[in-house]
C-alpha positions as a printed Julia matrix, in Angstrom:
698×3 Matrix{Float64}:
   0.06   -0.04    0.03
   1.03    3.6    -0.54
   2.22    5.66    2.61
  -0.49    7.75    4.46
  -0.7    11.24    2.88
  -2.23   14.15    4.67
  -6.1    14.76    5.24
  -7.83   16.61    2.42
 -10.06   19.42    3.17
 -12.67   20.59    0.61
 -13.47   24.48    0.84
 -16.39   25.83   -1.16
 -16.53   29.8    -1.7
 -19.74   31.15   -3.66
 -18.96   33.79   -6.14
 -20.08   34.74   -9.63
 -18.9    33.41  -12.98
 -16.06   35.16  -14.66
 -13.87   34.98  -11.54
 -10.18   33.75  -11.49
  -9.32   30.7    -9.39
  -5.82   30.91   -7.81
  -3.86   27.62   -7.43
  -4.62   26.3    -3.8
  -3.61   23.04   -2.1
  -4.04   19.62   -3.52
  -6.22   17.34   -1.66
  -4.25   14.31   -0.41
  -4.56   11.59    2.11
  -3.98   12.84    5.77
  -4.89    9.86    7.76
  -6.21    6.14    7.37
  -8.15    3.89   10.05
  -8.51    0.34    9.48
 -10.99   -1.56   11.53
 -14.68   -1.11   12.74
 -14.66    2.58   12.13
 -17.15    5.2    10.85
 -17.62    8.98   11.5
 -19.93   11.81   11.96
 -19.51   15.58   11.54
 -20.94   18.64   13.41
 -20.56   22.44   12.79
 -22.11   25.71   12.08
 -21.88   28.83   10.09
 -20.85   32.35   11.36
 -23.05   34.1     8.53
 -26.46   35.19    9.78
 -27.89   34.75    6.27
 -26.86   33.63    2.76
 -24.22   36.0     1.38
 -24.75   37.95   -1.86
 -24.17   41.29   -3.6
 -27.19   42.67   -1.51
 -26.87   40.33    1.5
 -26.57   40.98    5.09
 -22.94   41.94    5.88
 -23.15   40.96    9.71
 -21.12   38.05   10.84
 -21.03   36.29   14.16
 -17.97   35.62   16.34
 -19.25   32.41   17.8
 -21.49   29.57   17.09
 -22.66   26.18   18.34
 -23.37   22.72   17.34
 -23.99   19.32   19.18
 -22.23   16.14   19.22
 -24.25   12.88   20.01
 -22.38    9.42   19.94
 -24.28    6.09   21.0
 -22.83    4.1    23.87
 -21.24    1.63   21.64
 -19.56    4.31   19.7
 -15.98    5.15   20.91
 -14.42    8.47   19.66
 -10.83    7.95   18.49
 -10.16   11.26   16.57
 -11.64   14.49   16.22
 -10.4    17.13   13.55
 -11.49   20.76   13.53
 -11.67   22.91   10.39
 -12.55   26.39   10.25
 -12.39   28.75    7.24
 -13.43   32.35    6.1
 -12.88   35.37    4.12
  -9.39   37.29    4.27
  -6.12   35.97    5.17
  -7.24   34.28    8.43
  -7.92   34.07   12.1
  -5.7    31.09   13.28
  -6.24   31.32   17.17
  -9.78   30.68   18.28
 -11.53   28.81   21.18
 -13.43   25.47   21.44
 -15.59   25.56   24.44
 -13.51   28.15   25.88
 -10.32   26.15   25.39
  -7.75   28.26   23.07
  -7.06   26.34   19.67
  -4.24   27.34   17.39
  -3.93   26.16   13.85
  -1.66   23.39   13.22
  -1.97   23.52    9.37
  -3.3    26.36    7.19
  -4.75   26.58    3.68
  -5.41   29.5     1.19
  -7.12   30.49   -2.08
  -7.9    33.62   -3.75
  -9.97   35.52   -6.36
  -9.31   38.52   -8.45
  -9.96   42.05   -6.68
  -7.85   41.07   -3.87
 -10.37   38.54   -2.56
  -8.37   36.13   -0.33
  -9.84   33.22    1.73
  -8.42   30.81    4.35
  -8.83   27.63    6.09
  -7.32   26.16    9.08
  -6.97   22.69   10.79
  -6.32   21.49   14.59
  -6.56   18.05   16.12
  -9.03   18.5    18.78
  -9.1    14.84   19.98
  -8.17   15.6    23.46
 -10.8    18.23   23.99
 -13.6    16.12   22.52
 -12.33   13.08   24.35
 -12.49   14.98   27.64
 -15.99   16.66   27.26
 -17.94   13.96   25.16
 -21.39   14.52   24.04
 -22.8    17.96   24.07
 -22.85   21.35   22.87
 -19.64   22.47   21.16
 -19.05   26.34   20.63
 -16.41   27.89   18.63
 -15.83   31.37   19.83
 -13.1    34.02   19.5
 -13.38   33.56   15.68
 -13.61   37.17   14.73
 -13.68   38.28   11.17
 -15.86   41.56   11.79
 -12.98   43.87   11.02
 -12.22   42.23    7.57
 -15.6    41.24    6.31
 -16.9    44.52    4.83
 -14.96   44.39    1.61
 -16.19   41.05    0.78
 -19.9    41.99    1.06
 -20.39   43.69   -2.35
 -19.23   40.55   -4.28
 -21.14   38.0    -1.88
 -17.82   36.42   -0.78
 -18.41   37.15    2.86
 -18.46   34.01    5.09
 -17.14   32.12    8.03
 -17.9    28.74    9.48
 -16.47   25.59   11.24
 -16.66   21.9    11.32
 -15.56   18.94   13.5
 -14.94   15.7    11.73
 -15.3    12.83   14.58
 -14.03    9.31   13.67
 -15.46    6.65   16.19
 -15.1     2.81   16.58
 -17.98    0.54   17.2
 -18.13   -3.41   17.61
 -21.35   -3.29   15.6
 -19.72   -1.9    12.36
 -18.17   -4.07    9.63
 -14.61   -3.95    8.89
 -13.9    -0.65    7.13
 -11.17    1.31    5.66
 -11.93    4.97    6.56
  -9.63    7.54    4.76
  -9.47   11.3     5.73
  -8.27   13.5     2.97
  -7.82   17.37    3.03
  -6.32   20.26    1.15
  -7.95   23.2    -0.55
  -9.25   23.01   -4.19
 -12.09   24.96   -5.8
 -14.36   25.31   -8.71
 -15.86   26.84  -11.12
 -15.83   25.69  -13.66
 -14.65   22.09  -13.09
 -12.62   20.28  -10.45
 -11.4    16.66  -10.74
  -9.85   14.92   -7.71
  -8.51   11.54   -7.7
  -8.67    9.59   -4.34
  -5.84    6.96   -3.85
  -5.18    4.52   -1.15
  -8.7     2.64   -1.38
  -9.13   -0.88   -0.96
 -12.78   -2.04   -1.76
 -13.5    -5.64   -0.25
 -17.43   -5.1    -0.35
 -19.33   -2.01   -1.69
 -22.26   -2.45    0.52
 -22.59    0.51    2.74
 -19.78    2.62    1.02
 -19.94    6.27    1.43
 -18.16    9.5     0.9
 -18.44   12.8     2.8
 -17.26   16.39    2.51
 -16.93   19.63    4.39
 -17.23   22.5     1.8
 -17.25   26.16    2.06
 -18.9    29.26    0.24
 -21.8    27.15   -1.53
 -24.85   29.09   -2.23
 -28.32   27.5    -1.94
 -29.68   29.73   -4.63
 -26.84   29.31   -7.07
 -27.1    25.82   -8.88
 -26.17   26.45  -12.57
 -24.66   23.35  -13.95
 -23.73   22.32  -10.45
 -23.19   18.53  -10.02
 -21.1    15.98   -8.18
 -20.02   12.87   -9.7
 -18.02    9.66   -8.45
 -16.26    7.61  -11.14
 -18.42    9.57  -13.95
 -21.77    9.03  -12.26
 -23.95   11.96  -10.78
 -24.73   11.29   -7.15
 -27.32   12.84   -4.89
 -28.58   12.6    -1.23
 -32.27   13.44   -1.37
 -33.84   15.59   -0.02
 -30.94   17.59    1.39
 -28.71   17.38   -1.69
 -30.41   16.93   -5.09
 -28.23   16.04   -8.01
 -28.25   19.69   -9.46
 -27.46   21.57   -6.27
 -24.94   19.52   -4.25
 -23.54   22.5    -2.27
 -26.59   24.4    -0.65
 -25.89   24.83    3.15
 -26.92   21.57    4.46
 -25.66   18.82    7.28
 -26.46   15.38    5.96
 -25.89   13.97    9.48
 -28.28   16.4    11.31
 -30.67   17.27    8.55
 -29.94   21.0     8.93
 -30.48   23.23    5.91
 -29.39   26.58    7.34
 -25.74   26.27    7.16
 -25.17   29.37    5.14
 -22.24   29.13    2.77
 -21.05   25.82    4.16
 -22.0    22.24    3.69
 -21.33   19.03    5.78
 -22.72   16.23    3.73
 -22.25   12.64    2.89
 -23.32   10.28   -0.06
 -23.97    6.6    -0.46
 -21.72    5.42   -3.32
 -22.22    1.61   -3.27
 -23.55    1.88   -6.71
 -20.65    4.04   -7.83
 -17.56    2.12   -6.8
 -16.55   -1.58   -7.48
 -14.9    -4.3    -5.45
 -11.35   -4.37   -5.81
 -11.27   -0.55   -6.71
  -8.05    1.21   -5.37
  -9.04    4.79   -6.33
 -12.02    6.88   -7.11
 -12.3     9.96   -9.23
 -14.55   12.79   -7.88
 -15.59   15.39  -10.4
 -17.43   18.88   -9.36
 -18.83   21.24  -11.79
 -20.21   24.59  -11.19
 -21.27   27.22  -13.96
 -21.84   29.95  -11.39
 -21.44   29.11   -7.74
 -17.57   29.36   -6.48
 -17.05   26.39   -4.11
 -14.02   25.14   -2.0
 -13.43   21.59   -0.9
 -11.65   21.53    2.44
 -12.2    17.74    3.48
 -13.27   14.39    2.0
 -13.92   11.05    3.98
 -14.34    7.73    2.24
 -15.8     4.6     4.4
 -15.42    1.35    2.5
 -15.78   -1.99    3.58
 -12.2    -3.78    3.62
 -10.99   -6.92    5.05
  -7.47   -7.11    4.58
  -4.53   -7.5     6.96
  -1.69   -5.0     7.23
   1.72   -6.72    7.93
   4.5    -4.57    9.61
   7.57   -5.51   11.15
   9.94   -3.85   13.73
  13.54   -4.7    14.64
  13.71   -5.14   18.49
  17.28   -6.04   18.96
  20.35   -7.11   17.08
  22.83   -8.92   19.07
  26.54   -9.13   17.94
  29.77  -10.38   19.04
  33.41   -8.65   18.83
  35.17   -9.92   15.68
  32.09  -12.08   14.61
  29.83  -11.65   11.67
  27.05  -13.46   13.06
  23.78  -11.63   13.96
  21.0   -12.71   16.17
  17.91  -10.54   15.36
  14.88  -10.15   17.66
  12.01   -8.72   15.62
   8.21   -8.19   15.99
   5.72   -8.86   13.29
   2.36   -6.85   13.72
  -1.06   -6.88   12.19
  -2.32   -3.75   13.99
  -3.7    -1.56   11.35
  -5.65   -4.07    9.77
  -9.18   -5.42    9.04
  -8.41   -9.11    8.67
  -5.94  -11.66   10.22
  -2.51  -12.19    8.76
  -1.97  -15.78    7.84
   0.43  -18.08    9.53
   3.7   -18.67    7.22
   3.46  -15.14    5.68
   6.98  -14.99    4.25
   9.79  -12.67    5.73
  12.99  -11.8     3.97
  16.26  -10.46    5.49
  18.52   -8.19    3.24
  22.04   -6.97    3.74
  22.81   -3.95    1.48
  20.01   -5.34   -0.89
  21.34   -8.89   -0.82
  19.07  -11.55    0.41
  20.69  -13.48    3.22
  17.88  -15.55    4.76
  14.0   -16.09    4.75
  11.6   -17.04    7.44
   7.89  -16.96    7.9
   5.29  -15.97   10.77
   4.96  -18.7    13.06
   1.3   -18.06   13.91
  -1.8   -16.49   12.54
  -2.1   -12.9    13.66
  -5.42  -11.66   14.47
  -6.36   -8.16   13.97
  -4.11   -6.0    16.32
  -2.04   -8.94   17.04
   1.8    -9.21   17.2
   4.43  -12.14   17.36
   8.04  -11.93   18.43
  10.52  -14.01   16.57
  14.23  -14.59   16.45
  16.74  -15.34   13.66
  20.51  -16.03   13.58
  22.53  -15.42   10.32
  26.09  -14.79    9.3
  26.98  -11.86    6.97
  29.45  -12.87    4.37
  32.84  -11.17    4.36
  32.32   -9.74    1.0
  29.78   -7.48    2.79
  31.33   -4.39    3.82
  31.15   -3.01    7.29
  28.9    -1.22    8.26
  25.83   -1.99    6.15
  22.16   -1.58    5.82
  20.17   -4.55    7.47
  16.44   -4.77    6.18
  13.58   -7.18    7.19
  10.77   -7.19    4.8
   7.4    -8.96    5.92
   5.17  -10.46    3.11
   8.32  -10.92    0.85
   9.08  -14.3    -0.5
  12.57  -13.33   -1.01
  12.27  -12.0    -4.68
  10.43   -8.75   -3.56
   7.29  -10.36   -4.43
   4.11  -10.07   -1.95
   2.01  -13.2    -1.23
  -0.61  -11.59    0.82
  -2.91   -8.99   -0.22
  -2.75   -6.04    2.29
  -4.29   -2.74    3.11
  -1.0    -1.12    2.89
   1.98   -2.79    0.78
   4.27    0.19    1.36
   4.98   -0.3     5.26
   6.38   -3.99    5.27
   9.99   -3.15    6.02
  12.36   -2.12    8.84
  15.81   -1.01    8.14
  18.73   -0.57   10.61
  22.44    0.6     9.82
  24.73   -2.01   11.61
  28.42   -1.6    12.43
  29.93   -5.18   13.41
  32.06   -4.75   16.42
  35.65   -5.33   15.92
  38.41   -5.31   18.26
  40.53   -2.24   18.11
  43.3    -2.31   15.58
  46.67   -2.31   17.06
  49.68   -0.43   15.56
  53.03   -1.51   15.82
  54.31   -0.24   19.29
  57.77    1.04   19.73
  60.04    0.0    22.76
  59.99    2.71   25.3
  63.53    3.69   26.3
  65.09    5.71   29.05
  68.62    6.6    29.55
  70.38    5.07   32.58
  71.85    8.17   33.79
  68.55   10.17   33.94
  67.49   11.39   37.39
  64.01    9.98   36.78
  63.98    6.55   35.52
  60.21    6.35   35.17
  58.32    5.57   31.89
  55.27    7.21   30.75
  53.43    4.24   29.26
  50.48    6.46   27.94
  52.77    7.81   25.28
  51.84    4.6    23.29
  48.13    5.83   23.09
  49.07    8.5    20.51
  49.77    5.73   18.01
  46.15    4.43   18.04
  43.86    6.33   15.47
  40.4     5.01   16.39
  38.23    7.14   18.56
  36.32    6.24   21.68
  39.37    3.91   23.01
  40.34    3.43   26.7
  43.52    1.81   27.93
  44.66   -0.03   30.91
  48.31   -1.37   31.63
  49.41   -4.65   33.27
  52.6    -6.4    34.33
  51.49   -9.85   33.05
  49.37  -11.33   30.21
  47.36  -13.21   32.94
  46.25   -9.82   34.75
  45.48   -8.25   31.4
  43.19  -11.04   30.41
  41.44  -11.18   33.69
  41.54   -7.28   33.89
  43.05   -7.51   37.46
  45.99   -5.55   39.17
  46.29   -2.97   36.35
  49.2    -0.53   36.78
  48.01    2.48   38.71
  50.49    5.02   37.83
  51.14    4.61   34.03
  52.43    8.04   33.52
  55.3     7.59   36.08
  55.95    3.82   35.95
  59.34    2.0    37.15
  60.04   -1.66   36.91
  61.81   -3.93   39.21
  64.28   -5.18   36.51
  64.92   -4.26   32.72
  64.08   -5.05   30.06
  60.57   -5.32   30.96
  57.39   -6.25   29.13
  54.22   -4.45   29.4
  50.72   -5.6    28.34
  48.29   -2.9    27.22
  44.48   -3.59   27.06
  42.64   -1.59   24.59
  38.85   -1.2    24.6
  36.35    0.5    22.52
  34.04    2.15   24.85
  31.12    2.05   22.53
  31.23   -1.73   21.42
  33.35   -2.82   24.55
  35.51   -4.9    22.27
  39.0    -5.14   23.53
  42.35   -6.18   22.33
  45.65   -7.15   24.43
  48.94   -6.3    22.91
  52.51   -5.77   24.47
  55.51   -3.58   24.32
  58.82   -3.47   25.87
  60.63   -1.15   28.26
  64.59   -0.82   27.96
  67.17    1.07   29.99
  69.8     2.51   27.6
  73.42    2.78   28.56
  74.7     6.42   28.55
  77.94    7.37   27.11
  81.3     8.19   29.31
  81.84   11.71   29.92
  85.21   12.09   31.57
  86.3    15.47   33.12
  89.4    16.69   31.33
  91.95   19.04   32.05
  91.57   22.7    31.68
  93.09   24.36   28.66
  95.57   27.02   29.2
  96.72   29.55   26.75
 100.18   31.14   27.34
 100.97   34.67   27.34
 103.75   36.91   28.33
 101.85   40.28   28.46
  98.64   41.14   29.8
  96.28   39.66   27.05
  93.4    37.71   28.51
  91.79   36.6    25.19
  93.04   33.75   23.19
  92.04   31.16   20.6
  91.59   27.55   21.82
  90.93   24.27   20.14
  88.31   22.62   22.31
  88.35   19.5    20.61
  92.04   18.78   22.22
  90.23   17.03   25.16
  87.84   14.82   23.15
  90.16   11.87   22.99
  90.02   12.04   26.92
  86.46   12.99   27.37
  85.31    9.95   25.27
  87.29    8.13   22.64
  84.53    5.74   21.49
  83.25    5.92   17.81
  79.93    7.29   16.71
  80.07    9.61   19.63
  78.73   13.25   19.11
  80.28   15.89   21.24
  78.87   19.16   21.61
  80.24   22.37   23.45
  78.14   25.03   25.05
  78.95   28.45   26.81
  75.8    28.65   29.06
  74.26   26.12   31.59
  70.39   27.12   32.05
  69.53   24.18   34.24
  71.18   20.97   35.28
  72.19   19.12   32.21
  70.44   21.76   29.92
  72.55   24.06   27.93
  72.47   26.84   25.49
  74.64   29.02   23.25
  76.27   26.04   21.34
  79.72   26.65   20.01
  79.56   25.89   16.41
  83.34   26.15   15.61
  84.97   24.37   18.85
  88.47   24.43   16.89
  88.67   28.26   16.8
  86.96   29.33   20.07
  87.76   32.5    21.6
  87.09   32.99   25.21
  84.98   35.85   26.58
  86.09   35.77   30.12
  89.15   34.49   31.94
  88.78   31.84   33.16
  85.69   30.51   31.23
  83.74   27.36   31.86
  82.9    25.15   28.74
  79.96   22.78   28.93
  80.27   19.5    27.04
  77.58   17.18   26.02
  78.43   13.62   24.67
  75.7    11.66   22.98
  75.76    8.03   21.66
  73.72    6.36   19.14
  70.84    5.58   21.29
  70.19    9.28   21.94
  71.56    9.03   25.5
  73.52   12.08   26.65
  76.12   12.66   29.44
  77.68   15.87   30.39
  81.05   17.39   31.6
  82.97   20.54   31.64
  86.34   22.2    31.82
  87.93   25.53   31.87
  89.69   27.6    29.43
  92.03   30.28   30.74
  94.88   32.55   29.7
  97.99   32.64   31.93
 101.42   34.13   32.22
 103.36   31.34   30.69
 107.14   32.76   31.1
 109.45   30.11   32.28
 111.62   30.89   35.46
 114.2    28.0    36.02
 116.2    28.15   39.15
 119.84   27.63   39.62
 119.73   24.56   42.04
 117.73   22.33   44.4
 118.52   20.8    47.88
 116.07   17.88   48.46
 116.67   17.66   52.24
 112.95   17.89   52.99
 113.27   21.17   54.69
 110.56   22.67   52.71
 112.92   24.83   50.75
 114.05   24.06   47.17
 113.44   20.29   47.79
 112.54   19.85   44.02
 113.77   21.41   40.8
 110.84   23.96   40.76
 110.5    25.7    37.22
 108.07   28.49   37.45
 104.96   28.43   35.16
 105.83   24.99   34.0
 102.17   23.77   34.58
 101.12   26.24   31.74
 102.97   23.83   29.51
 101.43   20.5    29.74
 103.16   18.89   26.84
 106.66   19.78   28.15
 109.63   17.17   28.58
 112.58   17.68   30.79
 115.69   15.83   30.24
 118.57   15.84   32.94
 122.09   14.67   32.06
 125.26   14.14   34.41
 128.64   15.6    33.76
 129.5    12.57   31.53
 126.37   13.22   29.18
 124.4    10.38   30.51
 120.51   10.76   30.6
 119.84   10.15   34.04
 116.1    11.59   34.39
 113.01   12.26   31.86
 110.4    14.36   33.42
 106.85   15.53   32.2
 103.55   16.59   33.75
 102.82   13.15   35.04
 106.38   12.61   36.71
 106.2    15.89   38.88
 109.25   18.09   39.49
 112.7    16.61   39.67
 113.69   15.75   43.22
 117.25   14.63   42.75
 116.69   11.0    41.89
 117.31    9.26   38.78
 114.59    7.39   36.6
 116.98    6.34   33.53
 120.13    4.54   33.39
 121.58    2.02   35.88
 120.93    1.8    38.71
 117.51    3.58   38.54
 115.77    5.46   41.3
 118.79    6.06   43.24
 119.89    9.36   44.96
 122.08   11.23   42.86
 125.23   12.68   44.34
 125.89   16.29   44.71
 127.09   18.22   41.53
 126.05   20.06   38.7
 123.87   18.6    36.15
 122.85   19.83   32.57
 119.15   20.1    31.58
 117.2    20.38   28.52
 113.53   21.59   28.63
 111.37   21.16   25.77
 107.99   23.02   26.17
 106.19   21.39   23.07
 103.33   23.86   23.55
 100.8    24.03   20.87
  98.31   26.47   22.46
 100.45   29.36   23.47
  99.37   33.01   22.85
 101.2    36.31   23.37
 104.42   34.95   22.32
 104.68   32.56   19.39
 108.58   32.18   19.97
 107.58   30.06   23.28
 106.01   27.39   21.13
 109.46   26.26   19.77
 111.79   27.59   22.39
 113.79   25.06   24.25
 115.49   25.73   27.31
 119.17   24.51   28.36
 121.47   25.15   31.21
 123.19   23.75   34.3
 121.56   23.02   37.68
 123.36   22.5    40.95
 122.06   19.55   43.15
 123.02   19.7    46.8
 122.26   16.13   47.98
 123.62   15.81   51.54
């Protein structure tokens, strides 16, 4: 069946010929009721007399009508329509209760003559008040009605369509149509969504506005080409004449609430009917049409109650409900059901029982989605479908048989390759921030827990409580990470390693001294001279800095350490040593400019009196590369000294015997400075000192 359209309302406005009809709102299906339903209607005009060029211009602001339902008739819906001249009064009252239009309609004629209609669902009001008098008030057109009087188009009125249910009624299909369409000269309306099972008692009803009792030139109402009438109120040549077929009233000026029997004008099996209206003079607008036809058909619908899935599985368990609620007959057992994924048939089933009118049945099916189907996908259940898209049961509505849901099969989070986390073993804080691994996961809605063993991760017990500052008892260590999708609760366990990296050695070297024999305190140094001592390993990167900003943090890197010129005397040079693992160690030394002129004493007396106990050459320490040779008077080398031997104390360290106390006498010395970092006097770099020294060795 087709989807339910909106209720159609027929408005009729009386006017003269040669008027222009503006395009209004097509009449379409508003609501459908299937079961033991029928309807009645009540309403009243606001006019005090028929309108016309010489008619009364007075119009009321309220009027009343009565509703009476039998005790076996239960009201299920009440729809209020009101209409009139001009652009509209959309806030009125029903029995003193404010009502605001939920939908509005409009039409127009030449000469700035406009008309309106309005709709409101007043089911709650009518249901609470029941039978009795209903008064529409605060419907005030008095300020706008006067310009319409000269052309006889001044009108106002209201009507309530009341749908009720009764066990005494046959099974009917009741369709409510509404909109706003008008004549002259001719109007044809096709009513869809009919389903005629038996034409006995078939009827059609209207709410129409602006019909004039006195105007009936070529006025007719046809159903499927045949003129219909409802004597004595509605003769064949004057259908819209201010009457109410339900109450017999004939003084509804400029409005009609009528119904007609059409059992001879519609056939069993019809799914639509054509209504034709003609009027050679009277301007009529139709606001509402209702058809009541005997219908005995089921109406199968299906809803998806629950879809159970399992992580990393393509199996679905579907709980669904098949219903026959909006129907006039039972739904047979074994009505087929088809299950589709992205339009591909995966499985079929059938209803397990016969469903009575209003009945439901819950069923379950398990199926597996092929791996060829992408994830996510559209899952559709279609009842009354044999798997080929073909219906096997005639229904009231063939367009409401399916239920669709988009499904994302839950999968465990994808795990990227996790790097080993490393910390250098010389860092003050040897703790690891385990959570930095979370940055490698791209999926949203993930939560993370960390464990020291796979068993704990599997059972989700004893998780690491301080993952941002974690220290292991031993290294290397393995950490297990549990990753959970907080939406699907699917989880994955993976692992990564922790490793302590060996930091490079950074020995503290000797200071670099630049020699000068004047007052100069600026010199050029080759800082790399100390690298062999600082760390002589391969693949080591050594950098030099002038400033320390924090422990192990430096700035002002020296980019040409081979040609560094000091800015203070002395000046501390900070050194970083980095290995291939990225670990860094630090050290420092000083550069200084010193007076390097050599002063050589004439003798020494190593008698431990604290005076001249050694051959004390002044400023010798400024020449760390020096070599001192001592010869006896026969020219035999009896001593070699350097920065590591200390000053000569009158003992031999060469010849035979060694390490003996030398006798008193005069000895010849040769001092080689070998100084490559001397400033102020380049002669000192190559100068060799020679002379005699007297040894008093008592």
